[in-house]
Tab-separated table of C-alpha atoms in Angstrom:
chain	number	residue	atom	x	y	z
A	1	MET	CA	36.327	147.784	122.553
A	2	GLU	CA	37.659	149.387	119.380
A	3	LYS	CA	35.447	152.116	117.999
A	4	LYS	CA	33.916	151.417	114.578
A	5	LYS	CA	35.473	153.464	111.799
A	6	PHE	CA	33.585	155.084	108.948
A	7	LYS	CA	34.388	153.273	105.705
A	8	ILE	CA	34.975	155.448	102.664
A	9	ALA	CA	35.907	155.004	99.019
A	10	ILE	CA	37.647	157.422	96.658
A	11	ILE	CA	36.703	157.426	92.974
A	12	GLY	CA	39.347	159.203	90.911
A	13	CYS	CA	42.798	159.368	92.504
A	14	GLY	CA	44.366	162.310	90.703
A	15	ALA	CA	45.538	165.621	92.165
A	16	ARG	CA	42.255	166.677	93.761
A	17	SER	CA	41.891	163.384	95.615
A	18	VAL	CA	45.046	164.117	97.594
A	19	PRO	CA	43.585	166.625	100.104
A	20	TYR	CA	40.674	164.285	100.872
A	21	ALA	CA	43.031	161.359	101.327
A	22	MET	CA	45.470	163.341	103.475
A	23	THR	CA	42.653	164.437	105.789
A	24	LEU	CA	40.323	161.442	105.875
A	25	ALA	CA	42.518	158.394	105.222
A	26	ASN	CA	44.808	159.581	108.019
A	27	HIS	CA	41.926	160.287	110.419
A	28	GLU	CA	41.437	157.998	113.412
A	29	GLU	CA	37.681	157.766	112.781
A	30	VAL	CA	37.909	156.913	109.080
A	31	GLU	CA	39.070	153.882	107.106
A	32	LEU	CA	39.836	154.100	103.387
A	33	VAL	CA	38.655	150.719	102.109
A	34	ALA	CA	38.474	151.088	98.321
A	35	CYS	CA	39.646	153.243	95.419
A	36	ALA	CA	38.903	153.369	91.712
A	37	ASP	CA	41.155	154.812	89.024
A	38	PRO	CA	42.246	153.422	85.631
A	39	ASP	CA	45.833	154.557	86.314
A	40	ILE	CA	47.474	152.735	89.231
A	41	ASN	CA	50.144	155.437	89.353
A	42	HIS	CA	47.505	157.983	90.369
A	43	LEU	CA	46.514	155.745	93.258
A	44	ARG	CA	50.100	155.229	94.382
A	45	THR	CA	50.832	158.939	94.301
A	46	MET	CA	47.701	159.675	96.340
A	47	LEU	CA	48.537	156.987	98.911
A	48	SER	CA	52.036	158.400	99.303
A	49	PHE	CA	50.446	161.292	101.180
A	50	THR	CA	48.806	158.890	103.639
A	51	SER	CA	49.725	156.053	106.002
A	52	VAL	CA	47.555	153.627	103.988
A	53	LYS	CA	49.265	150.748	102.206
A	54	GLU	CA	48.238	149.647	98.727
A	55	GLU	CA	47.722	146.034	99.825
A	56	ASP	CA	45.277	147.101	102.569
A	57	ILE	CA	42.613	148.506	100.249
A	58	ARG	CA	40.526	147.114	97.420
A	59	ILE	CA	41.524	148.603	94.075
A	60	TYR	CA	39.331	148.943	90.985
A	61	SER	CA	40.095	150.328	87.560
A	62	ASP	CA	36.430	151.232	86.964
A	63	TRP	CA	34.107	153.071	89.321
A	64	LYS	CA	31.229	150.813	88.255
A	65	ASP	CA	33.037	147.767	89.635
A	66	LEU	CA	33.644	149.598	92.894
A	67	CYS	CA	29.967	150.489	93.229
A	68	ASP	CA	28.919	146.908	92.388
A	69	ASN	CA	31.210	145.359	94.992
A	70	GLU	CA	31.378	147.839	97.867
A	71	LYS	CA	28.091	147.413	99.721
A	72	GLU	CA	29.028	148.768	103.154
A	73	LEU	CA	30.331	152.269	102.468
A	74	ASP	CA	29.641	155.070	104.929
A	75	GLY	CA	30.881	157.776	102.587
A	76	ALA	CA	32.490	158.442	99.220
A	77	VAL	CA	34.662	161.005	97.441
A	78	ILE	CA	34.478	161.590	93.691
A	79	ALA	CA	37.521	163.409	92.303
A	80	THR	CA	37.475	162.253	88.686
A	81	PRO	CA	38.095	164.628	85.770
A	82	ASN	CA	35.171	167.041	85.450
A	83	TYR	CA	33.395	165.387	82.535
A	84	LEU	CA	33.227	162.103	84.473
A	85	HIS	CA	31.458	163.464	87.569
A	86	HIS	CA	27.793	162.909	86.880
A	87	GLN	CA	27.520	159.152	86.377
A	88	PRO	CA	29.295	157.934	89.536
A	89	ALA	CA	27.693	160.792	91.503
A	90	ALA	CA	24.232	159.647	90.419
A	91	GLU	CA	24.941	156.069	91.506
A	92	ILE	CA	26.346	157.051	94.906
A	93	MET	CA	23.491	159.449	95.639
A	94	LYS	CA	20.832	156.897	94.703
A	95	ARG	CA	22.376	154.557	97.263
A	96	GLY	CA	22.076	157.198	99.974
A	97	ILE	CA	25.822	157.332	100.685
A	98	PRO	CA	27.126	160.719	101.911
A	99	LEU	CA	29.132	162.129	99.014
A	100	ALA	CA	31.879	164.702	98.582
A	101	LEU	CA	31.842	165.579	94.874
A	102	GLU	CA	34.691	167.684	93.568
A	103	LYS	CA	33.769	170.878	91.792
A	104	PRO	CA	32.347	171.556	89.282
A	105	LEU	CA	29.033	169.760	89.648
A	106	THR	CA	29.286	168.708	85.972
A	107	THR	CA	30.473	170.334	82.734
A	108	THR	CA	27.063	170.881	81.079
A	109	MET	CA	23.673	172.302	82.021
A	110	LYS	CA	21.997	169.040	80.951
A	111	ASP	CA	24.152	166.862	83.214
A	112	SER	CA	23.756	169.300	86.094
A	113	GLU	CA	19.975	169.227	85.771
A	114	PHE	CA	20.144	165.424	85.640
A	115	LEU	CA	21.897	165.443	89.031
A	116	LEU	CA	19.508	168.054	90.431
A	117	ASP	CA	16.578	165.781	89.586
A	118	ILE	CA	18.270	162.921	91.451
A	119	VAL	CA	18.948	165.154	94.453
A	120	ARG	CA	15.295	166.185	94.599
A	121	GLU	CA	14.085	162.598	94.363
A	122	TYR	CA	16.533	160.859	96.711
A	123	ARG	CA	17.464	163.714	99.110
A	124	PRO	CA	21.108	162.603	99.501
A	125	GLN	CA	23.778	164.251	101.618
A	126	LEU	CA	25.979	166.016	99.091
A	127	LEU	CA	28.998	168.274	99.455
A	128	ILE	CA	30.235	170.093	96.337
A	129	GLY	CA	33.975	170.819	96.338
A	130	PHE	CA	33.770	174.563	96.946
A	131	VAL	CA	36.660	174.452	99.400
A	132	LEU	CA	37.082	178.231	99.502
A	133	ARG	CA	33.939	178.576	101.590
A	134	SER	CA	35.863	176.695	104.286
A	135	THR	CA	38.853	179.057	104.340
A	136	PRO	CA	39.312	181.413	107.300
A	137	PHE	CA	39.547	184.329	104.832
A	138	TYR	CA	36.197	183.861	103.084
A	139	HIS	CA	34.520	182.689	106.270
A	140	LYS	CA	35.427	186.066	107.785
A	141	VAL	CA	34.142	187.907	104.703
A	142	ARG	CA	30.811	186.126	105.080
A	143	GLU	CA	30.735	187.006	108.791
A	144	ILE	CA	31.315	190.708	108.059
A	145	ILE	CA	28.577	190.768	105.420
A	146	ASP	CA	26.107	189.028	107.725
A	147	SER	CA	26.875	191.449	110.560
A	148	GLY	CA	25.573	194.353	108.462
A	149	ARG	CA	28.775	196.276	109.028
A	150	ILE	CA	29.118	197.384	105.394
A	151	GLY	CA	25.356	197.624	104.827
A	152	ARG	CA	23.537	196.331	101.785
A	153	ILE	CA	25.917	195.116	99.076
A	154	ILE	CA	26.065	197.340	95.999
A	155	SER	CA	28.908	195.864	93.985
A	156	ILE	CA	31.604	193.198	94.035
A	157	GLN	CA	34.970	193.199	92.293
A	158	ALA	CA	36.826	189.876	92.366
A	159	ASP	CA	40.018	188.739	90.634
A	160	GLU	CA	41.646	185.359	90.109
A	161	LEU	CA	45.197	186.183	89.049
A	162	VAL	CA	46.589	182.710	88.420
A	163	THR	CA	50.192	182.063	89.361
A	164	PRO	CA	52.642	180.191	87.080
A	165	GLY	CA	52.321	176.739	88.651
A	166	ILE	CA	48.563	176.525	88.204
A	167	SER	CA	48.731	178.308	84.833
A	168	SER	CA	50.995	175.444	83.769
A	169	VAL	CA	48.826	172.679	85.233
A	170	ILE	CA	45.683	173.884	83.471
A	171	SER	CA	47.406	174.655	80.161
A	172	ARG	CA	49.268	171.322	80.039
A	173	SER	CA	47.024	168.862	81.878
A	174	PRO	CA	45.944	165.779	79.892
A	175	TRP	CA	42.299	166.835	80.299
A	176	ARG	CA	42.115	170.329	81.816
A	177	ARG	CA	43.375	171.947	78.617
A	178	PHE	CA	40.376	170.715	76.594
A	179	THR	CA	36.981	172.365	77.025
A	180	ALA	CA	35.079	169.166	76.246
A	181	LEU	CA	36.735	167.443	79.229
A	182	SER	CA	37.136	170.246	81.767
A	183	GLY	CA	34.255	172.515	80.821
A	184	GLY	CA	36.725	175.282	79.970
A	185	THR	CA	38.960	177.530	82.036
A	186	MET	CA	36.108	179.356	83.752
A	187	MET	CA	34.613	176.031	84.818
A	188	GLU	CA	37.879	174.422	85.904
A	189	LYS	CA	39.508	177.405	87.590
A	190	CYS	CA	36.745	179.845	88.467
A	191	SER	CA	33.757	177.722	89.487
A	192	HIS	CA	35.087	178.490	93.005
A	193	ASP	CA	34.917	182.220	92.332
A	194	MET	CA	31.468	182.113	90.762
A	195	ASP	CA	30.220	180.195	93.798
A	196	LEU	CA	31.709	182.737	96.197
A	197	ILE	CA	30.177	185.616	94.242
A	198	ASN	CA	26.771	183.915	94.333
A	199	TRP	CA	27.228	183.289	98.069
A	200	PHE	CA	28.047	186.927	98.785
A	201	ALA	CA	25.646	188.613	96.341
A	202	GLY	CA	22.534	187.004	97.779
A	203	GLY	CA	20.181	187.206	94.809
A	204	ARG	CA	20.013	185.169	91.645
A	205	PRO	CA	22.212	186.077	88.658
A	206	VAL	CA	19.952	187.419	85.882
A	207	ALA	CA	22.314	188.826	83.218
A	208	ILE	CA	25.929	188.278	82.197
A	209	ASN	CA	28.414	189.725	79.740
A	210	SER	CA	31.936	188.417	79.114
A	211	PHE	CA	35.015	188.799	76.953
A	212	GLY	CA	38.055	186.554	76.807
A	213	GLY	CA	40.230	184.107	74.948
A	214	SER	CA	43.737	182.721	74.552
A	215	MET	CA	45.931	185.803	74.795
A	216	ILE	CA	49.220	184.546	76.283
A	217	PHE	CA	49.855	180.862	75.631
A	218	ARG	CA	49.439	180.976	71.870
A	219	PRO	CA	51.328	178.755	69.412
A	220	ASN	CA	54.834	179.997	68.666
A	221	PRO	CA	56.439	178.421	65.595
A	222	SER	CA	59.880	179.592	66.678
A	223	LEU	CA	59.750	177.289	69.727
A	224	PRO	CA	60.031	173.484	69.743
A	225	GLN	CA	57.298	171.124	70.908
A	226	GLU	CA	59.219	169.963	73.988
A	227	CYS	CA	60.994	171.917	76.697
A	228	LEU	CA	64.162	169.838	76.639
A	229	ASN	CA	64.896	170.942	73.085
A	230	CYS	CA	64.273	174.641	73.731
A	231	GLN	CA	66.933	177.322	73.494
A	232	LEU	CA	64.991	179.336	76.097
A	233	LYS	CA	65.014	176.658	78.800
A	234	ASP	CA	67.298	178.693	81.056
A	235	SER	CA	65.067	181.772	80.941
A	236	CYS	CA	61.502	180.524	80.346
A	237	LEU	CA	59.285	180.681	83.428
A	238	TYR	CA	57.361	177.672	82.136
A	239	TYR	CA	60.292	175.359	81.570
A	240	LYS	CA	59.067	171.999	82.956
A	241	GLU	CA	58.346	172.906	86.593
A	242	PRO	CA	57.268	176.509	87.173
A	243	PRO	CA	56.868	177.751	90.778
A	244	PHE	CA	53.719	176.962	92.744
A	245	SER	CA	52.075	179.116	95.391
A	246	GLU	CA	53.236	178.440	98.940
A	247	ALA	CA	50.337	180.479	100.350
A	248	ALA	CA	47.742	178.423	98.471
A	249	GLY	CA	49.449	175.179	99.443
A	250	ASP	CA	49.256	173.749	95.932
A	251	ALA	CA	52.873	172.570	95.595
A	252	HIS	CA	51.737	168.961	96.088
A	253	LEU	CA	50.365	169.169	92.535
A	254	GLN	CA	53.939	168.965	91.265
A	255	LYS	CA	54.085	165.378	92.481
A	256	THR	CA	51.002	164.476	90.435
A	257	LEU	CA	52.084	165.945	87.085
A	258	HIS	CA	52.512	163.864	83.930
A	259	ASP	CA	54.726	163.874	80.872
A	260	GLU	CA	52.736	166.793	79.465
A	261	MET	CA	54.737	169.088	81.762
A	262	ASP	CA	57.722	168.581	79.427
A	263	ARG	CA	55.757	169.952	76.492
A	264	CYS	CA	55.976	173.600	75.474
A	265	ILE	CA	53.155	175.522	77.161
A	266	TYR	CA	52.768	177.660	74.031
A	267	ASN	CA	52.717	174.882	71.446
A	268	ILE	CA	50.861	172.130	73.273
A	269	ASP	CA	47.422	171.543	71.726
A	270	LYS	CA	44.629	173.131	73.788
A	271	ASP	CA	41.422	175.108	73.301
A	272	ILE	CA	40.969	176.970	76.591
A	273	SER	CA	41.139	180.642	77.527
A	274	ASP	CA	43.913	182.149	79.598
A	275	ASN	CA	42.257	185.540	80.225
A	276	GLN	CA	38.619	186.518	80.698
A	277	VAL	CA	36.491	189.269	82.219
A	278	VAL	CA	32.891	188.790	83.358
A	279	SER	CA	30.155	191.235	84.405
A	280	ILE	CA	27.054	189.975	86.225
A	281	LEU	CA	23.761	191.555	87.309
A	282	TYR	CA	21.810	190.005	90.192
A	283	SER	CA	18.092	190.053	90.868
A	284	ASN	CA	18.623	192.203	93.959
A	285	GLY	CA	20.584	194.796	91.981
A	286	VAL	CA	24.096	193.719	92.999
A	287	LEU	CA	26.674	194.414	90.286
A	288	VAL	CA	29.740	192.198	89.799
A	289	ASN	CA	32.962	192.446	87.843
A	290	PHE	CA	35.318	189.475	87.753
A	291	THR	CA	38.745	189.159	86.119
A	292	LEU	CA	40.580	185.922	85.356
A	293	ALA	CA	44.207	186.212	84.246
A	294	PHE	CA	46.930	183.586	83.899
A	295	ASN	CA	50.677	184.240	84.159
A	296	CYS	CA	50.583	186.469	87.267
A	297	ARG	CA	53.140	186.873	90.054
A	298	GLY	CA	53.996	189.252	92.864
A	299	GLU	CA	51.893	191.308	95.240
A	300	ARG	CA	48.126	190.804	94.915
A	301	ALA	CA	48.482	187.785	92.649
A	302	GLY	CA	46.031	185.051	93.562
A	303	ARG	CA	42.494	185.932	94.630
A	304	ASN	CA	41.459	189.520	95.384
A	305	LEU	CA	38.090	190.729	96.643
A	306	HIS	CA	36.542	194.205	97.026
A	307	ILE	CA	32.925	194.547	98.164
A	308	ILE	CA	31.179	197.927	98.319
A	309	GLY	CA	28.122	198.327	100.518
A	310	THR	CA	25.806	201.171	101.488
A	311	ALA	CA	27.609	201.616	104.825
A	312	GLY	CA	31.165	200.662	104.021
A	313	ARG	CA	33.661	198.579	102.068
A	314	LEU	CA	35.740	195.462	102.611
A	315	TRP	CA	38.736	194.253	100.644
A	316	GLY	CA	41.560	191.786	100.790
A	317	ASN	CA	43.846	189.284	99.098
A	318	ILE	CA	43.523	185.722	100.349
A	319	ASP	CA	47.260	185.002	100.109
A	320	GLN	CA	48.054	188.030	102.277
A	321	ASN	CA	45.673	186.853	105.042
A	322	GLN	CA	44.300	190.313	105.735
A	323	ILE	CA	40.895	191.958	105.313
A	324	GLY	CA	40.337	195.713	105.392
A	325	VAL	CA	37.011	197.264	106.370
A	326	CYS	CA	36.194	200.968	106.012
A	327	ASP	CA	33.172	202.649	107.624
A	328	THR	CA	31.796	205.192	105.133
A	329	ALA	CA	30.249	207.443	107.798
A	330	THR	CA	33.378	207.832	109.916
A	331	GLY	CA	36.097	207.029	107.406
A	332	GLU	CA	37.700	204.734	109.950
A	333	THR	CA	39.494	201.669	108.593
A	334	GLU	CA	40.262	198.417	110.384
A	335	ILE	CA	42.787	195.896	109.090
A	336	MET	CA	42.096	192.354	110.309
A	337	ASP	CA	44.729	189.641	110.345
A	338	ILE	CA	43.312	186.271	109.320
A	339	PRO	CA	44.705	183.096	110.938
A	340	VAL	CA	47.032	181.112	108.695
A	341	VAL	CA	45.995	177.461	108.399
A	342	ASN	CA	48.533	175.002	106.989
A	343	SER	CA	46.318	173.345	104.409
A	344	GLY	CA	45.812	173.563	100.656
A	345	HIS	CA	43.551	176.227	99.184
A	346	ASN	CA	44.594	178.685	101.896
A	347	GLY	CA	43.332	176.531	104.716
A	348	GLY	CA	40.191	175.280	102.994
A	349	ASP	CA	41.097	171.732	101.957
A	350	THR	CA	41.270	170.129	105.398
A	351	ARG	CA	38.184	171.855	106.787
A	352	HIS	CA	36.265	171.003	103.639
A	353	ALA	CA	37.199	167.315	103.732
A	354	LEU	CA	36.074	167.108	107.343
A	355	GLU	CA	32.597	168.135	106.194
A	356	LEU	CA	32.236	164.605	104.804
A	357	LEU	CA	33.070	163.174	108.221
A	358	LYS	CA	30.458	165.495	109.741
A	359	MET	CA	27.869	164.191	107.250
A	360	MET	CA	28.692	160.585	108.102
A	361	LYS	CA	28.366	161.310	111.819
A	362	ASP	CA	25.115	163.265	111.448
A	363	ARG	CA	22.865	161.852	108.761
A	364	THR	CA	20.609	164.931	108.958
A	365	TYR	CA	23.433	167.382	108.177
A	366	ARG	CA	23.469	168.958	104.728
A	367	PRO	CA	26.167	171.524	103.853
A	368	ASN	CA	25.180	174.689	102.026
A	369	GLN	CA	27.744	173.835	99.311
A	370	ASP	CA	24.924	171.820	97.764
A	371	ALA	CA	23.811	170.733	94.314
A	372	TYR	CA	21.981	173.967	93.526
A	373	ALA	CA	25.027	176.029	94.528
A	374	GLY	CA	26.967	173.861	92.070
A	375	TYR	CA	24.311	174.413	89.420
A	376	LEU	CA	24.381	178.213	89.754
A	377	SER	CA	28.170	178.252	89.575
A	378	ASN	CA	28.074	176.074	86.466
A	379	ALA	CA	25.479	178.318	84.873
A	380	LEU	CA	27.672	181.389	85.306
A	381	CYS	CA	30.754	179.636	83.902
A	382	ILE	CA	28.871	178.310	80.883
A	383	ALA	CA	27.037	181.585	80.258
A	384	SER	CA	30.345	183.485	80.469
A	385	ASP	CA	31.858	181.320	77.758
A	386	ILE	CA	28.788	181.625	75.528
A	387	SER	CA	28.774	185.395	75.975
A	388	ALA	CA	32.465	185.656	75.096
A	389	ALA	CA	32.133	183.360	72.076
A	390	GLU	CA	29.008	185.074	70.704
A	391	ALA	CA	29.907	188.643	71.725
A	392	ARG	CA	26.563	189.297	73.383
A	393	GLN	CA	24.899	189.723	76.737
A	394	LEU	CA	22.924	186.741	78.036
A	395	ARG	CA	19.852	186.874	80.246
A	396	LEU	CA	19.251	184.017	82.687
A	397	GLU	CA	15.604	182.998	83.026
A	398	TYR	CA	14.430	180.531	85.692
A	399	ASP	CA	11.567	178.052	85.419
A	400	SER	CA	9.514	176.692	88.319
A	401	ASN	CA	12.208	174.070	89.070
A	402	GLY	CA	14.926	176.702	89.240
A	403	PHE	CA	16.379	175.483	85.951
A	404	ILE	CA	17.977	178.189	83.803
A	405	GLN	CA	17.541	179.118	80.179
A	406	PHE	CA	20.046	181.422	78.463
A	407	ILE	CA	18.248	184.054	76.401
C-alpha cells in the first residue's frame, strides 16, 4: 500500500520559494499540489528546480483563490514579497495548517502585532524563515554558548558584508529596492542577523542607535540608465550579472532575475540604504555592534561574528566554515572546522525547509523560529531605520503583551 504523502501549497513562487520547492517538492513524503503567483514565469522557474510538472499541480494567480479551493492541505509555504506576508499568513494560520513563512514576519509593527494576536488566539504551528539558525555554523555557535565555555556573554560584534550578486539583487529587484515593499535594507537583508543576535544575546533589546544611508549606489548623471548602453560595461562589476557567492549557495538567484538587472545599479530608482551600523543594548547588559555594508568581496566578506564572554571568546566567518574559541584563563585557542553542507544559505535552506515536514509529522512540534522571534527581529530593523533617519537613540519599552513602543 502506497504511503500517504503530505500535501503542500506554495504561495509566492519567486526566488525564496526555490529552496522550499527543491527540498519539499522533491521529497518522497511530500506532494506539491498547488501554487499561487500572479506571474506564471515565477512558477515555471521554481518548478525547473524540481521534478514536478506544471500540468500536475493546480495553479492560481491569487492566493485568496488558492485558500478558497484547497481544503485538504497538510502544510503551506508563503514566499511572497515582504509587504504581502501578513494577509495570506493570517488565513493559513486560522485554518490550523502548519506554515513556513519567509522572513521577515511583516514589514510594519502594526502588521506584526496583528499576526501575533492571531498566533495567540489560534496557536498555529509557524516557522519563520530564519534559515541561518539551521546552518551548521550558527548551530555550533549556539552549542558553544550553551556549554558555558566562554562564560556569560558581554558583547557581540557581527557584520554582514554583502557580496556583489546580492548587492545587485537588492538594489535592482522590482520590490526589494523600495522600502514600502521590502521594509528597507535592514529588514530585507539583516532580519536574519537581528534574529541571530537576539538568539545569542539572551535578553530583550532595550535601546538602539544607528547610522546609515545610500553611500555607494548613488545616481551618477555621467552613466546611462541601462547597462547595454554603458561605456563602462567591460569594467563595471555590476554590469548585468555580477558574481554570486558559491559558499552561500545563492547563485540560483541568477535564474530568477528580471529585466531590472539590465538597468544601471547607480541610476535605477530606489530608496534603500547600502551601508548601516547599529548598536544595541540588551536588558541583561549585553552590548552589540552590527555593520551592514554592500559591495564587499574577498576574505571575510559575508557574515562575520565575534562574541566576547567572561571566560573566553569565539569568532568566525560563515563562508570560511571555521570557528575559533579562546580560553581567557589559559590563552589556549581551538580552531574548529565546520562541516560543509551543499545547500543555500551555507547549509541552512534544506534543513530549514525540512522543519515544515517535521511540523506536519508532529502536530505538537513548534520551532523556536516563531512569531515572537520574527517580531523582535522586525522591531530591531524598524528601530534601526528610525534611529538613522532621526539621528537619535531609541528606547524599546514592552507592554504586558510583549508589544514594543519606540520612545
